[in-house]
């Protein structure tokens, strides 16, 4: 089947590459994907696909129904295929002829490629409607820190477009172009942040005994965060706490004890239990150290994306589709999870599904000014989407 798909999409590979480079040249960041969404909607309509716009502000959903009927007694299945459309606030340095034309914005996470590959699958499936059931092509805004998936869900994504299962894909440099990697269960981490504040009286640096000093509390707190990871989290679980910002006092006043010091950081975990533990212990730590040092200690914990957790049955299906496309030797079905995060997590909380990595070959990593999506993997990505769709919908015919 897959060779059929690759043969069938070969004639429109040039058009897909042109679309990818056009999107790359015109990056749009969170909830401002107006041009990209219009391009997606135009292409879907051109290929005879029903289009719905404005979900989660700039999200687009294309709906395509197959022409095959299911045997009586069986129900039509539906599947959601999701791509993200947004760019990052990065100044591009690739020097490519189709480099970003927008200062300070860049498709440095390959979402230009994701959008293109899903468009390719939409085109192929619209030309090969001999399947039973419904496909929803979900183009979401604001994956990069904007909770775009959650916003589409809030706007009724899965009520208006019921999906028995949802799938997502991300191109990742650093392993073979066109190879796949996935794992069942937690594949990416929950990403949260904290802000701890320590308030005392401050005072003259020569006379610390005349006041209270938040700097001691801050120092103990920073060391204590690693005690949470090392002493509270089970050795069989994983967690990361990193400090990314400290502030207090004035550069020109090394002889003044500041009245307030602030520490900010990021927190990563894979399970709700560990996530709850980290939140609770950071709050307790700031408060307890404040008491011990005679200052006020308060930690505010802000939850970002949840962990991306693949469901077992859909992971098995995703692996089978990837094996069909790339061959068994080029599919890692038990990859080591990564500590990055991804807002497709919200869709996996709402529906059964799976998220897979597509190898992008050698080259600079995502979120760097030199990254560029590898157009050579477009046929593999399109073929995976088609294989997933067919396998998912065939389940309704058994
Ligand atoms: Zn990214
Ligand atoms: Zn990304």
PDB file of N, CA, C and O in Angstrom, residues 256-284:
ATOM      1  N   UNK A 256      24.162  46.545  50.412  1.00  0.00           N
ATOM      2  CA  UNK A 256      22.789  46.596  50.941  1.00  0.00           C
ATOM      3  C   UNK A 256      22.163  45.209  50.857  1.00  0.00           C
ATOM      4  O   UNK A 256      22.143  44.588  49.788  1.00  0.00           O
ATOM      5  N   UNK A 257      21.658  44.715  51.971  1.00  0.00           N
ATOM      6  CA  UNK A 257      20.924  43.444  51.975  1.00  0.00           C
ATOM      7  C   UNK A 257      19.540  43.728  51.413  1.00  0.00           C
ATOM      8  O   UNK A 257      18.822  44.577  51.938  1.00  0.00           O
ATOM      9  N   UNK A 258      19.173  43.037  50.307  1.00  0.00           N
ATOM     10  CA  UNK A 258      17.868  43.348  49.712  1.00  0.00           C
ATOM     11  C   UNK A 258      16.719  42.874  50.589  1.00  0.00           C
ATOM     12  O   UNK A 258      16.867  41.935  51.371  1.00  0.00           O
ATOM     13  N   UNK A 259      15.574  43.519  50.428  1.00  0.00           N
ATOM     14  CA  UNK A 259      14.387  43.134  51.194  1.00  0.00           C
ATOM     15  C   UNK A 259      13.672  41.965  50.536  1.00  0.00           C
ATOM     16  O   UNK A 259      12.907  41.251  51.186  1.00  0.00           O
ATOM     17  N   UNK A 260      13.893  41.783  49.221  1.00  0.00           N
ATOM     18  CA  UNK A 260      13.222  40.674  48.550  1.00  0.00           C
ATOM     19  C   UNK A 260      14.156  40.016  47.539  1.00  0.00           C
ATOM     20  O   UNK A 260      14.931  40.697  46.860  1.00  0.00           O
ATOM     21  N   UNK A 261      14.067  38.685  47.460  1.00  0.00           N
ATOM     22  CA  UNK A 261      14.803  37.965  46.415  1.00  0.00           C
ATOM     23  C   UNK A 261      13.850  36.971  45.761  1.00  0.00           C
ATOM     24  O   UNK A 261      12.992  36.394  46.424  1.00  0.00           O
ATOM     25  N   UNK A 262      14.042  36.804  44.440  1.00  0.00           N
ATOM     26  CA  UNK A 262      13.122  35.988  43.658  1.00  0.00           C
ATOM     27  C   UNK A 262      13.897  34.915  42.895  1.00  0.00           C
ATOM     28  O   UNK A 262      14.980  35.190  42.357  1.00  0.00           O
ATOM     29  N   UNK A 263      13.369  33.709  42.870  1.00  0.00           N
ATOM     30  CA  UNK A 263      13.953  32.604  42.097  1.00  0.00           C
ATOM     31  C   UNK A 263      12.863  32.048  41.190  1.00  0.00           C
ATOM     32  O   UNK A 263      11.753  31.774  41.659  1.00  0.00           O
ATOM     33  N   UNK A 264      13.165  31.860  39.919  1.00  0.00           N
ATOM     34  CA  UNK A 264      12.191  31.250  39.003  1.00  0.00           C
ATOM     35  C   UNK A 264      12.823  30.037  38.336  1.00  0.00           C
ATOM     36  O   UNK A 264      14.038  29.976  38.136  1.00  0.00           O
ATOM     37  N   UNK A 265      11.991  29.074  37.972  1.00  0.00           N
ATOM     38  CA  UNK A 265      12.545  27.879  37.341  1.00  0.00           C
ATOM     39  C   UNK A 265      11.499  27.057  36.624  1.00  0.00           C
ATOM     40  O   UNK A 265      10.304  27.379  36.617  1.00  0.00           O
ATOM     41  N   UNK A 266      11.971  25.963  36.011  1.00  0.00           N
ATOM     42  CA  UNK A 266      11.096  25.057  35.273  1.00  0.00           C
ATOM     43  C   UNK A 266      11.076  23.698  35.957  1.00  0.00           C
ATOM     44  O   UNK A 266      12.056  23.301  36.590  1.00  0.00           O
ATOM     45  N   UNK A 267       9.956  22.994  35.825  1.00  0.00           N
ATOM     46  CA  UNK A 267       9.756  21.707  36.501  1.00  0.00           C
ATOM     47  C   UNK A 267       9.198  20.710  35.488  1.00  0.00           C
ATOM     48  O   UNK A 267       8.202  20.994  34.821  1.00  0.00           O
ATOM     49  N   UNK A 268       9.835  19.547  35.355  1.00  0.00           N
ATOM     50  CA  UNK A 268       9.372  18.537  34.385  1.00  0.00           C
ATOM     51  C   UNK A 268       9.073  17.213  35.095  1.00  0.00           C
ATOM     52  O   UNK A 268       9.814  16.804  35.999  1.00  0.00           O
ATOM     53  N   UNK A 269       8.013  16.570  34.648  1.00  0.00           N
ATOM     54  CA  UNK A 269       7.645  15.277  35.242  1.00  0.00           C
ATOM     55  C   UNK A 269       6.818  14.485  34.231  1.00  0.00           C
ATOM     56  O   UNK A 269       6.342  15.040  33.238  1.00  0.00           O
ATOM     57  N   UNK A 270       6.623  13.185  34.519  1.00  0.00           N
ATOM     58  CA  UNK A 270       5.891  12.328  33.582  1.00  0.00           C
ATOM     59  C   UNK A 270       4.554  11.825  34.092  1.00  0.00           C
ATOM     60  O   UNK A 270       3.757  11.300  33.329  1.00  0.00           O
ATOM     61  N   UNK A 271       4.346  11.881  35.411  1.00  0.00           N
ATOM     62  CA  UNK A 271       3.085  11.331  35.933  1.00  0.00           C
ATOM     63  C   UNK A 271       2.377  12.384  36.783  1.00  0.00           C
ATOM     64  O   UNK A 271       3.025  13.251  37.378  1.00  0.00           O
ATOM     65  N   UNK A 272       1.044  12.304  36.867  1.00  0.00           N
ATOM     66  CA  UNK A 272       0.290  13.258  37.699  1.00  0.00           C
ATOM     67  C   UNK A 272       0.735  13.198  39.152  1.00  0.00           C
ATOM     68  O   UNK A 272       0.776  14.222  39.836  1.00  0.00           O
ATOM     69  N   UNK A 273       1.099  11.995  39.639  1.00  0.00           N
ATOM     70  CA  UNK A 273       1.503  11.845  41.041  1.00  0.00           C
ATOM     71  C   UNK A 273       2.806  12.609  41.320  1.00  0.00           C
ATOM     72  O   UNK A 273       2.919  13.330  42.310  1.00  0.00           O
ATOM     73  N   UNK A 274       3.791  12.431  40.432  1.00  0.00           N
ATOM     74  CA  UNK A 274       5.068  13.129  40.628  1.00  0.00           C
ATOM     75  C   UNK A 274       4.862  14.636  40.468  1.00  0.00           C
ATOM     76  O   UNK A 274       5.418  15.448  41.221  1.00  0.00           O
ATOM     77  N   UNK A 275       4.003  15.009  39.529  1.00  0.00           N
ATOM     78  CA  UNK A 275       3.728  16.434  39.305  1.00  0.00           C
ATOM     79  C   UNK A 275       3.129  17.061  40.570  1.00  0.00           C
ATOM     80  O   UNK A 275       3.565  18.133  41.015  1.00  0.00           O
ATOM     81  N   UNK A 276       2.145  16.397  41.162  1.00  0.00           N
ATOM     82  CA  UNK A 276       1.531  16.901  42.395  1.00  0.00           C
ATOM     83  C   UNK A 276       2.560  17.001  43.517  1.00  0.00           C
ATOM     84  O   UNK A 276       2.588  17.966  44.283  1.00  0.00           O
ATOM     85  N   UNK A 277       3.419  15.970  43.606  1.00  0.00           N
ATOM     86  CA  UNK A 277       4.460  15.945  44.645  1.00  0.00           C
ATOM     87  C   UNK A 277       5.410  17.134  44.494  1.00  0.00           C
ATOM     88  O   UNK A 277       5.737  17.819  45.473  1.00  0.00           O
ATOM     89  N   UNK A 278       5.858  17.392  43.269  1.00  0.00           N
ATOM     90  CA  UNK A 278       6.806  18.484  43.025  1.00  0.00           C
ATOM     91  C   UNK A 278       6.180  19.830  43.388  1.00  0.00           C
ATOM     92  O   UNK A 278       6.817  20.674  44.023  1.00  0.00           O
ATOM     93  N   UNK A 279       4.929  20.000  43.013  1.00  0.00           N
ATOM     94  CA  UNK A 279       4.244  21.253  43.340  1.00  0.00           C
ATOM     95  C   UNK A 279       4.147  21.426  44.867  1.00  0.00           C
ATOM     96  O   UNK A 279       4.506  22.472  45.411  1.00  0.00           O
ATOM     97  N   UNK A 280       3.697  20.377  45.532  1.00  0.00           N
ATOM     98  CA  UNK A 280       3.517  20.450  46.986  1.00  0.00           C
ATOM     99  C   UNK A 280       4.839  20.713  47.694  1.00  0.00           C
ATOM    100  O   UNK A 280       4.937  21.583  48.558  1.00  0.00           O
ATOM    101  N   UNK A 281       5.893  20.002  47.301  1.00  0.00           N
ATOM    102  CA  UNK A 281       7.172  20.137  48.004  1.00  0.00           C
ATOM    103  C   UNK A 281       7.841  21.494  47.743  1.00  0.00           C
ATOM    104  O   UNK A 281       8.486  22.051  48.630  1.00  0.00           O
ATOM    105  N   UNK A 282       7.692  22.039  46.535  1.00  0.00           N
ATOM    106  CA  UNK A 282       8.277  23.367  46.270  1.00  0.00           C
ATOM    107  C   UNK A 282       7.595  24.425  47.132  1.00  0.00           C
ATOM    108  O   UNK A 282       8.261  25.307  47.700  1.00  0.00           O
ATOM    109  N   UNK A 283       6.275  24.332  47.267  1.00  0.00           N
ATOM    110  CA  UNK A 283       5.532  25.287  48.097  1.00  0.00           C
ATOM    111  C   UNK A 283       5.949  25.135  49.560  1.00  0.00           C
ATOM    112  O   UNK A 283       6.216  26.120  50.260  1.00  0.00           O
ATOM    113  N   UNK A 284       6.038  23.871  50.032  1.00  0.00           N
ATOM    114  CA  UNK A 284       6.447  23.618  51.426  1.00  0.00           C
ATOM    115  C   UNK A 284       7.881  24.085  51.681  1.00  0.00           C
ATOM    116  O   UNK A 284       8.188  24.654  52.734  1.00  0.00           O
TER     117      UNK A 284
END
